[in-house]
Amino acid sequence: MEEILKQLQDGKISVAQAKNQLATYENLGFAKVDHHRKKRQGFPEIIYGEGKSAEQITAIIEAIKAKGNDILVTRMNEEKAEVILKKHSELIYNEVAQILYWKQQTENVQKTKGYIAVVCAGTSDLRVAEEAAVTAEVLGSKVHRIYDVGVAGIHRLLDNLEEIQQATVSVVVAGMEGALPSVVGGLVSHPVIAVPTSIGYGANFGGVSALLSMLNSCASGISVVNIDNGFGGAYNAVIIDRLANKD
Amino acid sequence: MEEILKQLQDGKISVAQAKNQLATYENLGFAKVDHHRKKRQGFPEIIYGEGKSAEQITAIIEAIKAKGNDILVTRMNEEKAEVILKKHSELIYNEVAQILYWKQQTENVQKTKGYIAVVCAGTSDLRVAEEAAVTAEVLGSKVHRIYDVGVAGIHRLLDNLEEIQQATVSVVVAGMEGALPSVVGGLVSHPVIAVPTSIGYGANFGGVSALLSMLNSCASGISVVNIDNGFGGAYNAVIIDRLANKD
Amino acid sequence: MEEILKQLQDGKISVAQAKNQLATYENLGFAKVDHHRKKRQGFPEIIYGEGKSAEQITAIIEAIKAKGNDILVTRMNEEKAEVILKKHSELIYNEVAQILYWKQQTENVQKTKGYIAVVCAGTSDLRVAEEAAVTAEVLGSKVHRIYDVGVAGIHRLLDNLEEIQQATVSVVVAGMEGALPSVVGGLVSHPVIAVPTSIGYGANFGGVSALLSMLNSCASGISVVNIDNGFGGAYNAVIIDRLANKD
Amino acid sequence: MEEILKQLQDGKISVAQAKNQLATYENLGFAKVDHHRKKRQGFPEIIYGEGKSAEQITAIIEAIKAKGNDILVTRMNEEKAEVILKKHSELIYNEVAQILYWKQQTENVQKTKGYIAVVCAGTSDLRVAEEAAVTAEVLGSKVHRIYDVGVAGIHRLLDNLEEIQQATVSVVVAGMEGALPSVVGGLVSHPVIAVPTSIGYGANFGGVSALLSMLNSCASGISVVNIDNGFGGAYNAVIIDRLANKD
Amino acid sequence: MEEILKQLQDGKISVAQAKNQLATYENLGFAKVDHHRKKRQGFPEIIYGEGKSAEQITAIIEAIKAKGNDILVTRMNEEKAEVILKKHSELIYNEVAQILYWKQQTENVQKTKGYIAVVCAGTSDLRVAEEAAVTAEVLGSKVHRIYDVGVAGIHRLLDNLEEIQQATVSVVVAGMEGALPSVVGGLVSHPVIAVPTSIGYGANFGGVSALLSMLNSCASGISVVNIDNGFGGAYNAVIIDRLANKD
Amino acid sequence: MEEILKQLQDGKISVAQAKNQLATYENLGFAKVDHHRKKRQGFPEIIYGEGKSAEQITAIIEAIKAKGNDILVTRMNEEKAEVILKKHSELIYNEVAQILYWKQQTENVQKTKGYIAVVCAGTSDLRVAEEAAVTAEVLGSKVHRIYDVGVAGIHRLLDNLEEIQQATVSVVVAGMEGALPSVVGGLVSHPVIAVPTSIGYGANFGGVSALLSMLNSCASGISVVNIDNGFGGAYNAVIIDRLANKD
Amino acid sequence: MEEILKQLQDGKISVAQAKNQLATYENLGFAKVDHHRKKRQGFPEIIYGEGKSAEQITAIIEAIKAKGNDILVTRMNEEKAEVILKKHSELIYNEVAQILYWKQQTENVQKTKGYIAVVCAGTSDLRVAEEAAVTAEVLGSKVHRIYDVGVAGIHRLLDNLEEIQQATVSVVVAGMEGALPSVVGGLVSHPVIAVPTSIGYGANFGGVSALLSMLNSCASGISVVNIDNGFGGAYNAVIIDRLANKD
Amino acid sequence: MEEILKQLQDGKISVAQAKNQLATYENLGFAKVDHHRKKRQGFPEIIYGEGKSAEQITAIIEAIKAKGNDILVTRMNEEKAEVILKKHSELIYNEVAQILYWKQQTENVQKTKGYIAVVCAGTSDLRVAEEAAVTAEVLGSKVHRIYDVGVAGIHRLLDNLEEIQQATVSVVVAGMEGALPSVVGGLVSHPVIAVPTSIGYGANFGGVSALLSMLNSCASGISVVNIDNGFGGAYNAVIIDRLANKD
């Protein structure tokens, strides 16, 4: 911004041009697509699919692709995905993760040396775990999946401990009582991003039980994202992974 | 009851006598002391000390002792205990457990072959764990204490696992995220009574976090009592212990 | 485990064999079936049917049966049950209890001398009560059902009291205000496992009212499981029943 | 009101007089004392003592007495009561009920033939039960106290059942799980006013557990007032008692 | 009960007969129909229709009718009502109130001189208000309906005030902020039964907002039933109405 | 009212006439249409469409139109709107805003000089934002829409700041964390009406997260309406706009 | 801002000067005093006294006074006020309102023609009502106080209605069930700022009951601020009052 | 662990020695000090001071120092700190942060090239922010403090943006509506650890408002720790800082 001020002062750019350069988004009417985000945050704008129509998503996808950026749409149900895929067959849809994406070839090279461990407690947590795993992969990280290792059968976790310990960062997904991040957090020296899921019933209150467990963890090195927010868990892991593996 | 009906029918007892036999409590005005409880439930009435004055507790103690029953007062602060001890120096006060009690010599013999494991997660859970341990001992069970074995350092738990596994029943006390009963529950084949504590801060909400964890445990064989209810955890364990060890 | 360490030390087994013996589960990809559980906990792995596809459940059933273990699937709706029954007609489906199971003949002999009383407050609590009763029977206990004896017509309860009192352990199921376990708990000397149900409306909050009543019970000897967790209530009762009736 | 309109129309009263007759309160600046309430509601204004200074209460008392009305101040702690009693020694203070009151002799005659049963579950609920009992007596009803008859020892309740059943209306006070009104409600044919108390700990949440139990009662004929609102319970009972016993 | 004891003692009845007389309900297997309730509580058993099948309800109806009692089924949807009406065309179904009922001719005579005012705040509260009004009528009270008089247009209430004031008791039904009972309660001298409804959205939380308003009412003489419990409101009003109008 | 009293006193009107003039609503049986509201509050009665049938709404519309007043129906789904439009084709339906309305020509002239800024955080908040914008326009204010300017890309907000700052009043609509009103509130000198939306998932709790953010805003000059209450936000803004722009 | 850009472009100011003009606050280390606020928002920075030491507050006061701005400190207890008054005796302390302030003489002239009605429900709400009233006066508005007019005695409100109706804007303060704003809102045509207070007990939950009532009000034209936020209510009212009365 | 197994197999160590090597904690009776943690997690055991006595803390400190490890005690009030400092004058106490610590000289060298930005919204959040800042410094990271930059005066944040953007990771501390992390999260490309504080009142619910805001943030790259958990925020930041700056 200081640079733009100087260019303006030096007469190199006009006030209009200065304004233009700050106009870092594209106004689609119903949405303002944030083209500036890749520069500002390291990733292009990611589309949250829930509550948007196939038409709205298509329009945003086209605006992003027009700038040469990659596409990542989360919370994408199959029905809407099919509508979009008819027009944009180059996109890839992952049904379990409910993710629609497109990556440029040149981005395909894994930039990081380490990997993210996506750990989940039970079979029912799969959708959220896969949202995390696929997000991390699309954003350019390597992922190891360690699934169904909940604390009620702790030997399954201990058996896979080394693989988790050697990761750069873990995303630990759990519903029910959400105890897995505490146990993992006590056994590793890297950051643990805890993702509570809404799996459970009765006094689970749609994931509140797991969320509270994770916030109150007696292990250090654990931070938490929203219930079922596999994407958020992965995003945090990826930016840590990048920091850790940049050269 | 059927027996009393028959005795009445046979003219062996009068209506007044029948009524008397059903009048199983003593009316102190402010309280009705339940002398029938030992027959009905296996233990004499236990006094919940909180919210009762030293005078009220003394009156109830004297009514119970007059019937030759043992005394157990829980949630008893030091100040009130001292008032009562001046008059009844035969009572014993355990400050950590906040328990005041008196046992007849003949009752002192441990009746059960097995033992109850009282397991706790952290140093801060001590008061509740001791309320459980002392209650169980006063009610006649053998107790093993396994303390400070929370899930954030799971090796401490695994190191003491055998002692827990060989108990007849476990009382597992934990605050914060309350994950310990789930891990213990997955490693033992006996009943686990989970006692959440109010230890924690912020999104712990006075023990709600631990309570929900325990209710939502993915391990089987776990049942839960109220927050900080060490007494209740012990009582359940003792009646199971008696069932398991009766000859 | 110590034994395995010694065998290893003595050269009786190799490191690989030691590892194998600890690898106590079977990895189906989406799930890790815990074959070790029968040894560790006394029962084979039980399948929670909700949120799993018929295909996933079938795969897990086959993995468990291949080890010669009994099958118990809870929260099983009719539709999925029918799919599985087409392939595995030897399984039995109980629609009210929403349970699919299979027991080996040799296991059919009731091992315990006593019985579990499954008590419920109202007709609407039937599904949860039957989940408890059928679970207990499949796990090998004798069950007496005492239904529709809620506290609003206490004479119905008192009329059936003797049958409840003579049980080894009670599972008491109630929705609405959930007062039944308190009343039963004051009248019996054995453990009461309280199961709140989500039956009710308005300020019932999906069973929270009944859950809180049970956690705050002024009767001793009551412990609580999650809302609608008939299975959990039964499981706790069965392991107590086994302890009480082992020879 | 129609009458006032007619008098105005007939010229019997002036607009000012009509206005005056509607000006049914006295403005003390910090409070507007409602002198109209006795006519409108059958009782003079009752003073809620909490959060008012001894000076404010004294001023309101004097305004009410000046109109020849009785005095009833609830939630009155001892300290403030003593200040007021120094000036108004004709008032009577009940410490357990935390009530300060004054009744005209002529009002002292009990107007009703029946009585209100004030029933409470435990010794700790005494303060609230006495607030109800004393309020009802000051407002002119006969009261029978049946205390410490909680559901955990149901024989104590059944033993006193007849006295409760013969009341015109019951005020049933209970903390903890708050189950008593449901049991009483199922055994009587008159209205039951349920008063939850804040007695309890942990998952009691300051009386919420008892409140929810009472709102969700499966017995008919129960209505509920706020937690610890012994006054409200009594007030409702008294107006029912008056309706039932008016000639 | 004492009478039965005496008859037994006098040899007038056998133990079996005594037992029979206490067996005051009929066991349908899935339900225990409480035939004793009319004697004990003044009304025959009322059926809560929600969660019961048409077959179950039919069986209970037939058991009650066999004893010559009136029928009242609440929370009855149209579909199930039609099934039952095919077999029992003598029943009457009120769709707005969701009530199915049958009254004996001799009962049809209104026993009470006064009437119950059923007051509701808005058009959306109609279903609950009608549940109250129809219940009260079926149980034998006269009812005046004063609808759509919510506090946001207080002149509509004031205009109908006299009719409300002259009732024996009011049932006041309101959703949203639930302020109507407070205003009515301040203007009448009879008991007000407040019924919160689940009408509203957002921070209404399914009727919690209205429920809390009513519990916290600064007016005296208000008691509250569960959210949407029009039946409960009416039942309380009817037993008060009977007390007030008995001769 | 004083005037009516005087006219009555002067014999200019009869008691019946006086009563008539106070009867300011029309009784449709299921509803009392408040014709007095335009005089009392400045706008005719507005119809809340949810939970009312097309027939009920039609009847109310016709009653309002018969008095020559404008029509505004909110929370109107398409299906019901179509039924009404068949009969009243002069009405206009806005599908995004879910609003059905009709305005007299003479009212069409914008009365105010300033404008209301309707600001929203994300594309998903559109329905609520449009409910606010269309309501404000129908009620006679000018509206500027500034959409999709949530705080996660603050440059989009800053870029549109001047347009917001120059408004008379802002309606700021946001879901998720609901931070937008705080940021806007710190940058403008006019009143901000904050409207939380239910957009979000997990720990959003149906808009509670946004609602709490807005109530706890550290910026001054913010007041809040119910979750998703776009209408309420607009109504407040319009009456402020009128105050500010009246001559 | 555009202006600064232009001045910079024209070489009239340097980059440093441009930066300086944006540095609109003073850094005291523990706080950044916002001197820009008067220009940006129309009032100088207001100090929230709770949780700040007398020393910190003194430092901020001196920084603000040094710029010639007025002082307003809210939530100021007497103890800290006295410390500050010793040094700054020109300040004025209002104990009921817990406000410390200082106004320049020239500001003392009331700028607005209309007035703000501060209305409160009960005597206990006085502190919050006075916080609102004094804040509004210090910020330059005229205030009319209408106190103790809660809905339980609605004639007190109706008697003062005209004074409320003629205000430019009302601040309505209420605890308990918080119904007053709904009733007032239905009777006036100007904006109502509703302020819930924490006055109440039991199911009041520290003001939540009143807060929910106000958010769910069925009256239009009501917006809500945080519990006990008398300051916020007044601030909103003052900026509306200014808009309405500017010339 | 595999190595120990091999050494055991090779006869290099005995079973007792193997056991000893796994006994990685020191049993103080009331606590098990985890000496293994530095190896397992990269930091020695950190002491949570709340709820522990000065004697207990001293014993743990001495056990840790005996192993040559650094000391960090959080939530340490001044009173207890002084007791410990009398015996261990080499420790340093930071009163604002409530932290007691001791670092070896050799550890004093900053290992990381980057720095952690500790950002806080208001003066009242200082205690938590300092807990974070001091923790991070003791654990070996460089810290930049950017305080009092809450969103209500966003220019204060924008003015310090560059310093925040150039950090390796940010810890963002905020109470009230907790919006700051969302705004920061949208402006930086590194991980943001959000720490909600309990600062606020009314509908803040002890920090729940801020916590929910942070969990629901629409910005990516934000993860959350418990309310007031400044330590946890810092711990997460430090392990990320180490990953990012290791060579």
PDB file of C-alpha atoms in Angstrom, chain B residues 44-47 57 61 64-65 69-76 81 84-85 88-105 107-108 110 130-131 133-140 145 231:
ATOM      1  CA  PRO B  44     -28.128 -47.094  57.014  1.00  0.00           C
ATOM      2  CA  GLU B  45     -29.156 -43.553  56.079  1.00  0.00           C
ATOM      3  CA  ILE B  46     -26.203 -41.463  54.935  1.00  0.00           C
ATOM      4  CA  ILE B  47     -26.189 -37.756  55.793  1.00  0.00           C
ATOM      5  CA  ILE B  57     -26.484 -32.970  61.780  1.00  0.00           C
ATOM      6  CA  ILE B  61     -26.333 -38.555  64.055  1.00  0.00           C
ATOM      7  CA  ILE B  64     -29.010 -42.999  63.881  1.00  0.00           C
ATOM      8  CA  LYS B  65     -26.524 -44.045  66.569  1.00  0.00           C
ATOM      9  CA  ASN B  69     -26.172 -47.909  63.009  1.00  0.00           C
ATOM     10  CA  ASP B  70     -22.925 -46.622  61.512  1.00  0.00           C
ATOM     11  CA  ILE B  71     -22.501 -42.947  60.666  1.00  0.00           C
ATOM     12  CA  LEU B  72     -21.423 -41.439  57.343  1.00  0.00           C
ATOM     13  CA  VAL B  73     -21.669 -37.687  56.736  1.00  0.00           C
ATOM     14  CA  THR B  74     -20.456 -36.339  53.354  1.00  0.00           C
ATOM     15  CA  ARG B  75     -19.773 -32.742  52.166  1.00  0.00           C
ATOM     16  CA  MET B  76     -18.804 -31.816  55.690  1.00  0.00           C
ATOM     17  CA  ALA B  81     -16.994 -31.062  61.834  1.00  0.00           C
ATOM     18  CA  ILE B  84     -19.701 -31.989  66.198  1.00  0.00           C
ATOM     19  CA  LEU B  85     -16.413 -33.636  67.197  1.00  0.00           C
ATOM     20  CA  HIS B  88     -18.909 -36.806  69.649  1.00  0.00           C
ATOM     21  CA  SER B  89     -15.167 -37.418  69.847  1.00  0.00           C
ATOM     22  CA  GLU B  90     -15.605 -41.012  68.738  1.00  0.00           C
ATOM     23  CA  LEU B  91     -16.306 -39.800  65.186  1.00  0.00           C
ATOM     24  CA  ILE B  92     -13.447 -39.590  62.669  1.00  0.00           C
ATOM     25  CA  TYR B  93     -13.036 -36.660  60.286  1.00  0.00           C
ATOM     26  CA  ASN B  94     -11.224 -36.917  56.944  1.00  0.00           C
ATOM     27  CA  GLU B  95     -10.502 -33.388  55.789  1.00  0.00           C
ATOM     28  CA  VAL B  96      -9.507 -34.066  52.172  1.00  0.00           C
ATOM     29  CA  ALA B  97     -12.603 -36.195  51.591  1.00  0.00           C
ATOM     30  CA  GLN B  98     -14.742 -33.827  53.683  1.00  0.00           C
ATOM     31  CA  ILE B  99     -16.231 -36.900  55.378  1.00  0.00           C
ATOM     32  CA  LEU B 100     -17.198 -37.493  59.024  1.00  0.00           C
ATOM     33  CA  TYR B 101     -17.850 -41.084  59.995  1.00  0.00           C
ATOM     34  CA  TRP B 102     -18.083 -43.742  62.684  1.00  0.00           C
ATOM     35  CA  LYS B 103     -17.993 -47.493  62.226  1.00  0.00           C
ATOM     36  CA  GLN B 104     -18.755 -50.222  64.714  1.00  0.00           C
ATOM     37  CA  GLN B 105     -15.811 -52.507  65.392  1.00  0.00           C
ATOM     38  CA  GLU B 107     -18.288 -53.996  60.918  1.00  0.00           C
ATOM     39  CA  ASN B 108     -14.625 -53.267  60.475  1.00  0.00           C
ATOM     40  CA  GLN B 110     -13.597 -56.310  55.168  1.00  0.00           C
ATOM     41  CA  GLU B 130     -10.921 -39.165  48.154  1.00  0.00           C
ATOM     42  CA  GLU B 131     -14.647 -38.677  48.795  1.00  0.00           C
ATOM     43  CA  ALA B 133     -12.298 -43.771  48.276  1.00  0.00           C
ATOM     44  CA  VAL B 134     -13.169 -42.987  51.889  1.00  0.00           C
ATOM     45  CA  THR B 135     -16.887 -43.592  51.274  1.00  0.00           C
ATOM     46  CA  ALA B 136     -16.139 -47.009  49.807  1.00  0.00           C
ATOM     47  CA  GLU B 137     -13.904 -47.894  52.732  1.00  0.00           C
ATOM     48  CA  VAL B 138     -16.428 -46.775  55.331  1.00  0.00           C
ATOM     49  CA  LEU B 139     -19.116 -48.779  53.529  1.00  0.00           C
ATOM     50  CA  GLY B 140     -16.894 -51.845  53.856  1.00  0.00           C
ATOM     51  CA  ARG B 145      -6.000 -45.629  44.705  1.00  0.00           C
ATOM     52  CA  PHE B 231     -19.967 -40.424  47.145  1.00  0.00           C
TER      53      PHE B 231
END
